[in-house]
Amino acid sequence: MLQKIVNLIFESLHLKNLDHIGFKYLHIKQPDTVAEHSLNAAQIGYILAKMEGADANKVATMLVWHDIAETRIGDMHKVAVGYITNKKELERQVMKDQFNGLDFGEEIQTYFQEMDDRLTLE
């Protein structure tokens, strides 16, 4: 299991090499990376969750991991996503491959599904 954790850490480090493609698509000269986007989303989400009485730690955890599948399938701008009918299923399959066998893997996958399906306040 330790090797799987090490692999996930190295894979997550790749997010800092991926441009947040939506901004690049809009011709922003220095778009943020997916890693920067995830950090900012987690910080903002934490603050908003505190303000709304939601579980701020859960929200931050959801947002830290929400783009991890992009290490394998890339970041897609809104126009491209319009042509992909199974993006959610692709992301869930990637995350299953990334997190299966890890002690915390089921929790992260459940959080992602909950966020994606918009089932709770978080």
Short mmCIF file of C-alpha atoms in Angstrom, two decimals:
data_model
loop_
_atom_site.label_atom_id
_atom_site.label_comp_id
_atom_site.label_asym_id
_atom_site.label_seq_id
_atom_site.Cartn_x
_atom_site.Cartn_y
_atom_site.Cartn_z
CA MET A 1 0.00 0.00 0.00
CA LEU A 2 2.88 2.39 0.68
CA GLN A 3 3.94 2.25 -2.98
CA LYS A 4 0.38 3.09 -4.06
CA ILE A 5 0.42 6.13 -1.75
CA VAL A 6 3.78 7.24 -3.14
CA ASN A 7 2.44 6.84 -6.67
CA LEU A 8 -0.64 8.94 -5.82
CA ILE A 9 1.53 11.67 -4.32
CA PHE A 10 3.75 11.82 -7.40
CA GLU A 11 0.70 11.78 -9.63
CA SER A 12 -0.91 14.62 -7.67
CA LEU A 13 2.29 16.66 -8.06
CA HIS A 14 1.67 16.53 -11.82
CA LEU A 15 -1.31 18.88 -11.30
CA LYS A 16 1.14 21.77 -10.98
CA ASN A 17 2.25 21.09 -14.56
CA LEU A 18 -1.28 21.20 -16.00
CA ASP A 19 -2.65 24.58 -17.01
CA HIS A 20 -6.21 25.29 -15.91
CA ILE A 21 -7.38 25.02 -19.50
CA GLY A 22 -10.51 27.19 -19.29
CA PHE A 23 -8.40 30.30 -18.75
CA LYS A 24 -5.95 29.27 -21.44
CA TYR A 25 -8.89 28.80 -23.83
CA LEU A 26 -9.87 32.40 -23.07
CA HIS A 27 -6.34 33.53 -24.05
CA ILE A 28 -5.27 34.42 -20.52
CA LYS A 29 -1.49 34.69 -20.90
CA GLN A 30 -0.55 33.16 -17.55
CA PRO A 31 -3.37 30.82 -16.53
CA ASP A 32 -3.24 29.19 -13.15
CA THR A 33 -2.42 25.51 -12.94
CA VAL A 34 -4.89 22.84 -11.90
CA ALA A 35 -2.98 22.58 -8.59
CA GLU A 36 -3.33 26.31 -7.97
CA HIS A 37 -7.01 26.15 -8.88
CA SER A 38 -7.58 23.23 -6.49
CA LEU A 39 -5.83 25.02 -3.62
CA ASN A 40 -7.75 28.25 -4.19
CA ALA A 41 -11.03 26.35 -4.49
CA ALA A 42 -10.33 24.53 -1.21
CA GLN A 43 -9.49 27.78 0.58
CA ILE A 44 -12.58 29.59 -0.70
CA GLY A 45 -14.76 26.53 -0.12
CA TYR A 46 -13.57 26.27 3.47
CA ILE A 47 -14.45 29.90 4.17
CA LEU A 48 -17.87 29.65 2.48
CA ALA A 49 -18.65 26.40 4.31
CA LYS A 50 -17.88 28.06 7.64
CA MET A 51 -20.18 30.95 6.71
CA GLU A 52 -23.01 28.58 5.69
CA GLY A 53 -22.74 26.12 8.57
CA ALA A 54 -21.49 23.25 6.41
CA ASP A 55 -18.65 20.87 7.26
CA ALA A 56 -15.68 23.04 6.24
CA ASN A 57 -13.10 20.25 6.55
CA LYS A 58 -15.18 17.99 4.32
CA VAL A 59 -15.58 20.77 1.74
CA ALA A 60 -11.84 21.49 1.75
CA THR A 61 -11.08 17.78 1.35
CA MET A 62 -13.56 17.49 -1.53
CA LEU A 63 -12.01 20.46 -3.31
CA VAL A 64 -8.38 19.46 -2.76
CA TRP A 65 -9.05 16.18 -4.58
CA HIS A 66 -11.79 17.18 -7.05
CA ASP A 67 -9.48 17.47 -10.09
CA ILE A 68 -7.10 14.56 -9.38
CA ALA A 69 -8.51 12.57 -12.33
CA GLU A 70 -7.16 15.27 -14.65
CA THR A 71 -3.68 13.83 -14.17
CA ARG A 72 -4.85 11.00 -16.44
CA ILE A 73 -7.59 12.49 -18.64
CA GLY A 74 -6.53 16.14 -18.75
CA ASP A 75 -8.43 19.32 -18.00
CA MET A 76 -11.23 20.14 -20.45
CA HIS A 77 -12.76 23.53 -21.13
CA LYS A 78 -16.54 23.92 -21.25
CA VAL A 79 -16.77 23.64 -25.05
CA ALA A 80 -14.88 20.33 -25.07
CA VAL A 81 -16.97 18.95 -22.20
CA GLY A 82 -20.06 19.53 -24.34
CA TYR A 83 -18.85 16.75 -26.64
CA ILE A 84 -18.04 14.29 -23.86
CA THR A 85 -21.17 12.45 -22.76
CA ASN A 86 -19.50 10.35 -20.07
CA LYS A 87 -17.09 12.77 -18.33
CA LYS A 88 -18.43 11.98 -14.85
CA GLU A 89 -18.08 8.26 -15.45
CA LEU A 90 -14.54 8.72 -16.79
CA GLU A 91 -13.53 10.75 -13.74
CA ARG A 92 -15.08 8.22 -11.37
CA GLN A 93 -13.27 5.35 -13.09
CA VAL A 94 -9.94 7.18 -12.93
CA MET A 95 -10.46 7.99 -9.25
CA LYS A 96 -11.40 4.37 -8.58
CA ASP A 97 -8.11 3.30 -10.15
CA GLN A 98 -6.20 5.97 -8.24
CA PHE A 99 -7.73 5.37 -4.79
CA ASN A 100 -8.72 1.69 -4.63
CA GLY A 101 -6.69 -0.17 -2.04
CA LEU A 102 -5.94 2.95 0.01
CA ASP A 103 -7.30 3.28 3.55
CA PHE A 104 -8.81 6.66 2.71
CA GLY A 105 -9.72 5.85 -0.89
CA GLU A 106 -13.38 5.05 -0.36
CA GLU A 107 -13.88 8.27 1.61
CA ILE A 108 -12.40 10.42 -1.18
CA GLN A 109 -14.43 8.64 -3.86
CA THR A 110 -17.62 9.04 -1.81
CA TYR A 111 -16.91 12.74 -1.30
CA PHE A 112 -16.32 13.18 -5.03
CA GLN A 113 -19.58 11.45 -5.91
CA GLU A 114 -21.46 13.47 -3.29
CA MET A 115 -20.00 16.71 -4.66
CA ASP A 116 -20.58 15.72 -8.26
CA ASP A 117 -24.18 14.68 -7.58
CA ARG A 118 -24.78 17.77 -5.38
CA LEU A 119 -26.46 15.65 -2.72
CA THR A 120 -25.65 17.75 0.36
CA LEU A 121 -24.91 21.30 1.44
CA GLU A 122 -21.22 20.53 1.16
#
